[in-house]
Amino acid sequence: DTEVTQTPKHLVMGMTNKKSLKCEQHMGHRAMYWYKQKAKKPPELMFVYSYEKLSINESVPSRFSPECPNSSLLNLHLHALQPEDSALYLCASSQGVQNNQPQHFGDGTRLSIL
Amino acid sequence: AQKVTQAQTEISVVEKEDVTLDCVYETRDTTYYLFWYKQPPSGELVFLIRRNSFDEQNEISGRYSWNFQKSTSSFNFTITASQVVDSAVYFCALSDQNSGYSTLTFGKGTMLLVSP
């Protein structure tokens, strides 16, 4: 079982809906990440949080809004998404943001936009 | 800029065969880390190994082994006596410092299909 838990596992939503993806880890990690992965492609980094502060936003459209309520939780709020946003969304965490720290991933949320 | 190349898009083998997944990287950093991840159909990326740029010792873990050669910028992954459960997409990744924060540069992945 993964130590990074993501909910829901699957989500289908219309373009006008508002939904949230949730991620939780209890490994005491201080860095958390959101990735987007399209089929047959590698994960693409979206956001990095370090000590609950947004450190990197890879020019992600504002219809994706991250939130880190505490060191164990990471949310991704979704609003007015487009069909091309359909993808697997992966959350990851690491002890810190130093480049020697392996990232541990959750199972992901498979998102479909109608 | 950092780059990771996994030239093999898909490899098919029969159970018990040995298979090597290739990974070639480019970086200007003198200190960097290389990783391999496994992604089964369930979606989760499973961390397999980390190697730093100063340690060229090869590593073996059960049926898995890794060959790091700095001279050729390669970090290849061999599975000995493959099993059906090894079927997955395998990603090689490079970690550098981006504006003071580490980010992973992934290769495009190699899909390994192991048939009985």
PDB file of C-alpha atoms in Angstrom, chain B:
ATOM      1  CA  ALA B   1      19.019  22.082 -19.622  1.00  0.00           C
ATOM      2  CA  GLN B   2      18.538  18.645 -18.171  1.00  0.00           C
ATOM      3  CA  LYS B   3      17.353  15.792 -20.328  1.00  0.00           C
ATOM      4  CA  VAL B   4      16.671  12.089 -19.851  1.00  0.00           C
ATOM      5  CA  THR B   5      16.408   9.760 -22.821  1.00  0.00           C
ATOM      6  CA  GLN B   6      14.840   6.335 -22.682  1.00  0.00           C
ATOM      7  CA  ALA B   7      15.185   5.192 -26.265  1.00  0.00           C
ATOM      8  CA  GLN B   8      13.203   1.972 -25.810  1.00  0.00           C
ATOM      9  CA  THR B   9       9.494   2.748 -26.011  1.00  0.00           C
ATOM     10  CA  GLU B  10       8.316  -0.802 -25.461  1.00  0.00           C
ATOM     11  CA  ILE B  11      10.024  -4.111 -24.728  1.00  0.00           C
ATOM     12  CA  SER B  12       8.369  -7.519 -24.808  1.00  0.00           C
ATOM     13  CA  VAL B  13       9.977 -10.545 -23.211  1.00  0.00           C
ATOM     14  CA  VAL B  14       8.968 -13.988 -22.096  1.00  0.00           C
ATOM     15  CA  GLU B  15       9.044 -14.853 -18.434  1.00  0.00           C
ATOM     16  CA  LYS B  16      12.494 -15.768 -17.045  1.00  0.00           C
ATOM     17  CA  GLU B  17      14.318 -13.767 -19.676  1.00  0.00           C
ATOM     18  CA  ASP B  18      16.720 -11.055 -18.555  1.00  0.00           C
ATOM     19  CA  VAL B  19      15.956  -7.543 -19.771  1.00  0.00           C
ATOM     20  CA  THR B  20      17.868  -4.261 -19.663  1.00  0.00           C
ATOM     21  CA  LEU B  21      16.204  -0.872 -19.761  1.00  0.00           C
ATOM     22  CA  ASP B  22      18.415   1.921 -21.026  1.00  0.00           C
ATOM     23  CA  CYS B  23      18.653   5.450 -19.646  1.00  0.00           C
ATOM     24  CA  VAL B  24      20.925   8.230 -20.889  1.00  0.00           C
ATOM     25  CA  TYR B  25      20.956  11.650 -19.264  1.00  0.00           C
ATOM     26  CA  GLU B  26      22.308  15.131 -19.857  1.00  0.00           C
ATOM     27  CA  THR B  27      23.062  17.700 -17.185  1.00  0.00           C
ATOM     28  CA  ARG B  28      25.467  20.548 -16.510  1.00  0.00           C
ATOM     29  CA  ASP B  29      25.263  20.075 -12.756  1.00  0.00           C
ATOM     30  CA  THR B  30      28.213  18.393 -11.079  1.00  0.00           C
ATOM     31  CA  THR B  31      26.010  17.096  -8.288  1.00  0.00           C
ATOM     32  CA  TYR B  32      22.884  15.317  -9.340  1.00  0.00           C
ATOM     33  CA  TYR B  33      20.779  12.299  -8.543  1.00  0.00           C
ATOM     34  CA  LEU B  34      19.271   9.632 -10.720  1.00  0.00           C
ATOM     35  CA  PHE B  35      16.167   7.629  -9.954  1.00  0.00           C
ATOM     36  CA  TRP B  36      14.198   4.750 -11.367  1.00  0.00           C
ATOM     37  CA  TYR B  37      10.443   4.470 -10.845  1.00  0.00           C
ATOM     38  CA  LYS B  38       8.022   1.688 -11.763  1.00  0.00           C
ATOM     39  CA  GLN B  39       4.445   2.497 -12.782  1.00  0.00           C
ATOM     40  CA  PRO B  40       2.130  -0.529 -12.905  1.00  0.00           C
ATOM     41  CA  PRO B  41      -1.315  -0.210 -14.524  1.00  0.00           C
ATOM     42  CA  SER B  42      -2.771   0.875 -11.163  1.00  0.00           C
ATOM     43  CA  GLY B  43      -1.049   4.248 -11.657  1.00  0.00           C
ATOM     44  CA  GLU B  44       1.181   4.674  -8.642  1.00  0.00           C
ATOM     45  CA  LEU B  45       4.835   5.452  -9.309  1.00  0.00           C
ATOM     46  CA  VAL B  46       6.930   3.177  -7.126  1.00  0.00           C
ATOM     47  CA  PHE B  47      10.385   4.416  -6.159  1.00  0.00           C
ATOM     48  CA  LEU B  48      13.019   1.764  -6.954  1.00  0.00           C
ATOM     49  CA  ILE B  49      16.442   3.343  -6.544  1.00  0.00           C
ATOM     50  CA  ARG B  50      18.404   6.564  -6.110  1.00  0.00           C
ATOM     51  CA  ARG B  51      22.000   7.045  -7.219  1.00  0.00           C
ATOM     52  CA  ASN B  52      24.147  10.136  -6.684  1.00  0.00           C
ATOM     53  CA  SER B  53      26.634  11.441  -9.206  1.00  0.00           C
ATOM     54  CA  PHE B  54      29.632  10.648  -7.003  1.00  0.00           C
ATOM     55  CA  ASP B  55      28.853   6.998  -6.471  1.00  0.00           C
ATOM     56  CA  GLU B  56      29.492   4.830  -9.506  1.00  0.00           C
ATOM     57  CA  GLN B  57      29.145   1.548  -7.686  1.00  0.00           C
ATOM     58  CA  ASN B  58      26.678  -0.770  -9.303  1.00  0.00           C
ATOM     59  CA  GLU B  59      23.840  -1.932  -7.136  1.00  0.00           C
ATOM     60  CA  ILE B  60      21.920  -5.175  -6.905  1.00  0.00           C
ATOM     61  CA  SER B  61      18.636  -5.690  -5.125  1.00  0.00           C
ATOM     62  CA  GLY B  62      17.211  -9.149  -5.610  1.00  0.00           C
ATOM     63  CA  ARG B  63      16.445  -9.573  -9.312  1.00  0.00           C
ATOM     64  CA  TYR B  64      17.105  -5.877  -9.979  1.00  0.00           C
ATOM     65  CA  SER B  65      20.498  -4.377 -10.763  1.00  0.00           C
ATOM     66  CA  TRP B  66      21.638  -0.963 -11.884  1.00  0.00           C
ATOM     67  CA  ASN B  67      24.713   0.006 -13.886  1.00  0.00           C
ATOM     68  CA  PHE B  68      25.745   3.660 -13.521  1.00  0.00           C
ATOM     69  CA  GLN B  69      28.456   4.849 -15.911  1.00  0.00           C
ATOM     70  CA  LYS B  70      29.305   8.510 -15.629  1.00  0.00           C
ATOM     71  CA  SER B  71      31.632   8.351 -18.643  1.00  0.00           C
ATOM     72  CA  THR B  72      28.704   7.536 -20.916  1.00  0.00           C
ATOM     73  CA  SER B  73      26.038   9.360 -18.862  1.00  0.00           C
ATOM     74  CA  SER B  74      24.042   6.193 -18.553  1.00  0.00           C
ATOM     75  CA  PHE B  75      22.113   4.578 -15.742  1.00  0.00           C
ATOM     76  CA  ASN B  76      20.774   1.274 -17.028  1.00  0.00           C
ATOM     77  CA  PHE B  77      18.422  -1.055 -15.203  1.00  0.00           C
ATOM     78  CA  THR B  78      18.473  -4.845 -15.560  1.00  0.00           C
ATOM     79  CA  ILE B  79      15.800  -7.255 -14.415  1.00  0.00           C
ATOM     80  CA  THR B  80      17.039 -10.827 -14.135  1.00  0.00           C
ATOM     81  CA  ALA B  81      14.636 -13.732 -14.639  1.00  0.00           C
ATOM     82  CA  SER B  82      11.716 -11.446 -15.420  1.00  0.00           C
ATOM     83  CA  GLN B  83       8.249 -12.205 -14.091  1.00  0.00           C
ATOM     84  CA  VAL B  84       4.767 -11.250 -15.258  1.00  0.00           C
ATOM     85  CA  VAL B  85       4.477  -8.923 -12.250  1.00  0.00           C
ATOM     86  CA  ASP B  86       7.356  -6.887 -13.668  1.00  0.00           C
ATOM     87  CA  SER B  87       5.071  -5.690 -16.454  1.00  0.00           C
ATOM     88  CA  ALA B  88       4.853  -1.937 -16.044  1.00  0.00           C
ATOM     89  CA  VAL B  89       6.143   1.352 -17.381  1.00  0.00           C
ATOM     90  CA  TYR B  90       9.576   2.200 -16.019  1.00  0.00           C
ATOM     91  CA  PHE B  91      10.740   5.790 -15.758  1.00  0.00           C
ATOM     92  CA  CYS B  92      14.271   7.017 -15.327  1.00  0.00           C
ATOM     93  CA  ALA B  93      14.504  10.485 -13.761  1.00  0.00           C
ATOM     94  CA  LEU B  94      17.168  13.090 -13.044  1.00  0.00           C
ATOM     95  CA  SER B  95      17.059  15.506 -10.139  1.00  0.00           C
ATOM     96  CA  ASP B  96      18.677  18.922 -10.332  1.00  0.00           C
ATOM     97  CA  GLN B  97      18.264  22.217  -8.542  1.00  0.00           C
ATOM     98  CA  ASN B  98      15.698  24.505 -10.103  1.00  0.00           C
ATOM     99  CA  SER B  99      15.799  27.920  -8.522  1.00  0.00           C
ATOM    100  CA  GLY B 100      16.961  26.281  -5.335  1.00  0.00           C
ATOM    101  CA  TYR B 101      14.350  23.548  -5.429  1.00  0.00           C
ATOM    102  CA  SER B 102      14.831  20.038  -6.674  1.00  0.00           C
ATOM    103  CA  THR B 103      12.693  18.969  -9.584  1.00  0.00           C
ATOM    104  CA  LEU B 104      12.538  15.669 -11.406  1.00  0.00           C
ATOM    105  CA  THR B 105      13.170  15.446 -15.124  1.00  0.00           C
ATOM    106  CA  PHE B 106      11.590  12.229 -16.352  1.00  0.00           C
ATOM    107  CA  GLY B 107      12.400  10.205 -19.412  1.00  0.00           C
ATOM    108  CA  LYS B 108       9.479   9.209 -21.623  1.00  0.00           C
ATOM    109  CA  GLY B 109       9.343   5.793 -20.023  1.00  0.00           C
ATOM    110  CA  THR B 110       9.785   2.228 -21.254  1.00  0.00           C
ATOM    111  CA  MET B 111       6.806  -0.098 -21.225  1.00  0.00           C
ATOM    112  CA  LEU B 112       7.879  -3.611 -20.279  1.00  0.00           C
ATOM    113  CA  LEU B 113       5.559  -6.474 -21.165  1.00  0.00           C
ATOM    114  CA  VAL B 114       6.421  -9.842 -19.670  1.00  0.00           C
ATOM    115  CA  SER B 115       4.367 -12.703 -21.002  1.00  0.00           C
ATOM    116  CA  PRO B 116       4.045 -16.141 -19.399  1.00  0.00           C
TER     117      PRO B 116
END
